[in-house]
Short mmCIF file of C-alpha atoms in Angstrom, two decimals:
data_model
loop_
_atom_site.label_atom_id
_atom_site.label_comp_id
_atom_site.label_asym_id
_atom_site.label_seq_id
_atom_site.Cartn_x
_atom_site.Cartn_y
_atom_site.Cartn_z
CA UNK A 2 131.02 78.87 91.89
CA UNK A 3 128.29 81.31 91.93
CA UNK A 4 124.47 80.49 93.16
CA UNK A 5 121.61 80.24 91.51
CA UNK A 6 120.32 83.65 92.13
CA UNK A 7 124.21 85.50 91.01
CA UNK A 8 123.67 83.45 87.67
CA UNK A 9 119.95 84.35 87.12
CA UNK A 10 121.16 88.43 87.71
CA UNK A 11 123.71 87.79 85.31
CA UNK A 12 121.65 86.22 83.15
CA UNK A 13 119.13 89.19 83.25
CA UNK A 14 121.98 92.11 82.92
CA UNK A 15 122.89 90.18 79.62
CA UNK A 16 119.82 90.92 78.30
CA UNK A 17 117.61 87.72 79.11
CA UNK A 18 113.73 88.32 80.29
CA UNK A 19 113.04 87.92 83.70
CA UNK A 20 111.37 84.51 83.31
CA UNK A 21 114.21 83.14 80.78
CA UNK A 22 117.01 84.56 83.63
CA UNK A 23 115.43 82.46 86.02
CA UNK A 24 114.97 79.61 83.65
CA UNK A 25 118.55 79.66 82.70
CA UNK A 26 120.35 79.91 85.95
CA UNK A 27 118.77 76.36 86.48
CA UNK A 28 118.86 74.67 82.45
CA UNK A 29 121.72 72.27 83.70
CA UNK A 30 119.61 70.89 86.37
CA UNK A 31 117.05 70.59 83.87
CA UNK A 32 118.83 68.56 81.98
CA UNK A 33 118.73 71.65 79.18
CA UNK A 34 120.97 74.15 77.22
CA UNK A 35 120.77 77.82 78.23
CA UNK A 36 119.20 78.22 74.75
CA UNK A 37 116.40 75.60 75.47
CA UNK A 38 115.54 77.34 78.78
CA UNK A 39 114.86 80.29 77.22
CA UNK A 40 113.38 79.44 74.68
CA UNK A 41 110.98 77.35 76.82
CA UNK A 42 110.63 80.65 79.19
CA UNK A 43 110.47 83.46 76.37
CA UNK A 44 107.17 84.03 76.66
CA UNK A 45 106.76 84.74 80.32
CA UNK A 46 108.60 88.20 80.25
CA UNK A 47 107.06 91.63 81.47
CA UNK A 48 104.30 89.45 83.19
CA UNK A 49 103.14 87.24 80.50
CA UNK A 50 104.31 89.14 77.15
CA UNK A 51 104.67 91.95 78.96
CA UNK A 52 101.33 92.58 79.74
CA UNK A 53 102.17 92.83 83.40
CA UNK A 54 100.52 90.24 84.66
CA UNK A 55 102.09 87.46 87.12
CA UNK A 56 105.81 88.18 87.24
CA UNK A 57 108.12 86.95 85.10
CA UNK A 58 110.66 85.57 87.39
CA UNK A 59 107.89 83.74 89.45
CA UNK A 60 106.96 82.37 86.12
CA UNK A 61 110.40 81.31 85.28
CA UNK A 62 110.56 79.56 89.16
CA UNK A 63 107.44 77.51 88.71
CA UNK A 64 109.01 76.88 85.28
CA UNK A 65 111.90 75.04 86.64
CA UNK A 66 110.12 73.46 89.47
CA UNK A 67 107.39 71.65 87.33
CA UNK A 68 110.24 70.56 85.08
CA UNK A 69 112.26 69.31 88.20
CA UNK A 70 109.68 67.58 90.74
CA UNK A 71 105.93 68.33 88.60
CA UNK A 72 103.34 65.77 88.59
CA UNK A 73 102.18 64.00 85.52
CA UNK A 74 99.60 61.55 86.38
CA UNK A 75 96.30 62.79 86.17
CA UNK A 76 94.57 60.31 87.99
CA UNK A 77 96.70 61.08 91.05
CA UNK A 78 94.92 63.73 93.20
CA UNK A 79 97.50 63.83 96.24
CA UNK A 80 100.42 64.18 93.98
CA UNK A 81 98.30 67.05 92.04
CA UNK A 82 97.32 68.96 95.35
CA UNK A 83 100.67 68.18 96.86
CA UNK A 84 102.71 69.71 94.13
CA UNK A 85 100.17 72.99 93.88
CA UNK A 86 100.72 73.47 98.07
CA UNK A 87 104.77 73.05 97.21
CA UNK A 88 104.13 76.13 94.55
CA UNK A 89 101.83 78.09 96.59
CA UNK A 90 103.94 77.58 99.28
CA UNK A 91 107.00 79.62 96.96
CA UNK A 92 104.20 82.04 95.21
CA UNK A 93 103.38 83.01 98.99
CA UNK A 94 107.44 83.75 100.20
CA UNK A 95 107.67 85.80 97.08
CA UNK A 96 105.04 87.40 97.56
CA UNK A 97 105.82 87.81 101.69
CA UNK A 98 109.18 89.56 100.70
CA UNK A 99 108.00 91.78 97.58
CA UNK A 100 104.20 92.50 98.88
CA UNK A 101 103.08 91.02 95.24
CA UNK A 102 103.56 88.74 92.62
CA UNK A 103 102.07 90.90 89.83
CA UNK A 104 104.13 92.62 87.78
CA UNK A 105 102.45 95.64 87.47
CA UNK A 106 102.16 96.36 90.95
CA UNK A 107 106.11 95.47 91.64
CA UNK A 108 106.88 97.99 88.83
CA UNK A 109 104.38 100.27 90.49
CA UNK A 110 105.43 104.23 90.69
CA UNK A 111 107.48 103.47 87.37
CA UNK A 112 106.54 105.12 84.23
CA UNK A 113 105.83 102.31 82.27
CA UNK A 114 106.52 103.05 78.68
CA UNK A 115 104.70 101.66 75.52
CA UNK A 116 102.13 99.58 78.33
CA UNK A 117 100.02 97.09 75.84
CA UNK A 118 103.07 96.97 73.56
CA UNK A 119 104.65 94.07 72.94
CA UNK A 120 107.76 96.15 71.86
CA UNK A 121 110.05 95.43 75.02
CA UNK A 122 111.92 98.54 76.22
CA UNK A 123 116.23 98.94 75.15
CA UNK A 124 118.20 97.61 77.92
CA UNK A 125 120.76 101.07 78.94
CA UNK A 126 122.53 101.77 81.46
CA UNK A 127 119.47 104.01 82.24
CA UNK A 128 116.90 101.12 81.98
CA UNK A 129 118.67 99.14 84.43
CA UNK A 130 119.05 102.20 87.04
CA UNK A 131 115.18 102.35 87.16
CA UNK A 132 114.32 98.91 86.68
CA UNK A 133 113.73 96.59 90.41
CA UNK A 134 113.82 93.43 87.95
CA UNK A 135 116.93 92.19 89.03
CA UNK A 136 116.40 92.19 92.57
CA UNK A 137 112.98 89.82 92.42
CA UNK A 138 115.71 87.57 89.58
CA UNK A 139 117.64 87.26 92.13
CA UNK A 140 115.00 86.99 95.04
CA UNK A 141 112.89 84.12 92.88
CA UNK A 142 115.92 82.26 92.35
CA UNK A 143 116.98 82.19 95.48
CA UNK A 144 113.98 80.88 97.20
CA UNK A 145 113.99 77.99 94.13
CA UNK A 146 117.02 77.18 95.35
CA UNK A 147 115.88 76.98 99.39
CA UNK A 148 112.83 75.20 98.11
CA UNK A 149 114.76 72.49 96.21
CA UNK A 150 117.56 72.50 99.00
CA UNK A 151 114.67 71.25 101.60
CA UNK A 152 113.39 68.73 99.06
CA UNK A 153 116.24 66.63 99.48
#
């Protein structure tokens, strides 16, 4: 059976964004299709639309958390604070391991082609020589999985 972080790789060299690979390699456990996952993550690619901002597999993580173990009453301040310290608390490991959580500066040294485009790059054989994507798929995943592993 492969893990979380195998599946979101996969799901990323088929083609998926890096917030919908994410997304996907945990749609069962939220009680979703693939399709809904994605759909739900679409816009988080390439750093918010790819405009490079907070990366997309970090988005797709907090994604999947909030859907698994969010808050949702507003009156309750623990619960609120609680669940951002449980987030931070990922955003920080990611960042610990990969020195960022921006996308711009985890793509930094690449020649980033059409930047402000919303036009997302082809996926070759060449992109995905070049491209450190799949490693923070994998990586984000991963410590999703260790985070809701110590939940329980």
């Amino acid at each position: 059976m492969a893990t979380h972080a195998e599946k979101a790789r996969d799901n990323f060299l088929a083609g998926y964004n890096c917030a919908q690979a994410v997304a996907c390699a945990f749609a069962e456990e939220m009680g979703m299709t693939v399709d809904q996952a994605a759909r739900l993550a679409s816009g988080f690619g390439g750093g918010f639309g790819r405009m490079r901002e907070v990366c997309g597999a970090v988005s797709g993580a907090v994604l999947v958390y909030n859907c698994l173990h969010g808050y949702c009453d507003p009156e309750d301040p623990l619960e609120k604070s609680h669940h951002y310290g449980r987030v931070m608390r990922f955003c920080l490991a990611f960042q610990e391991k990969w020195n960022s959580m921006i996308c711009r500066e985890l793509l930094a040294g690449l020649e980033l082609k059409n930047e402000g485009s919303p036009v997302p790059e082809a996926r070759t054989p060449e992109y995905y020589k070049t491209r450190p994507c799949v490693r923070f798929v994998e990586s984000a995943a991963q410590l999703l999985e260790e985070m809701l592993q110590d939940r329980h």
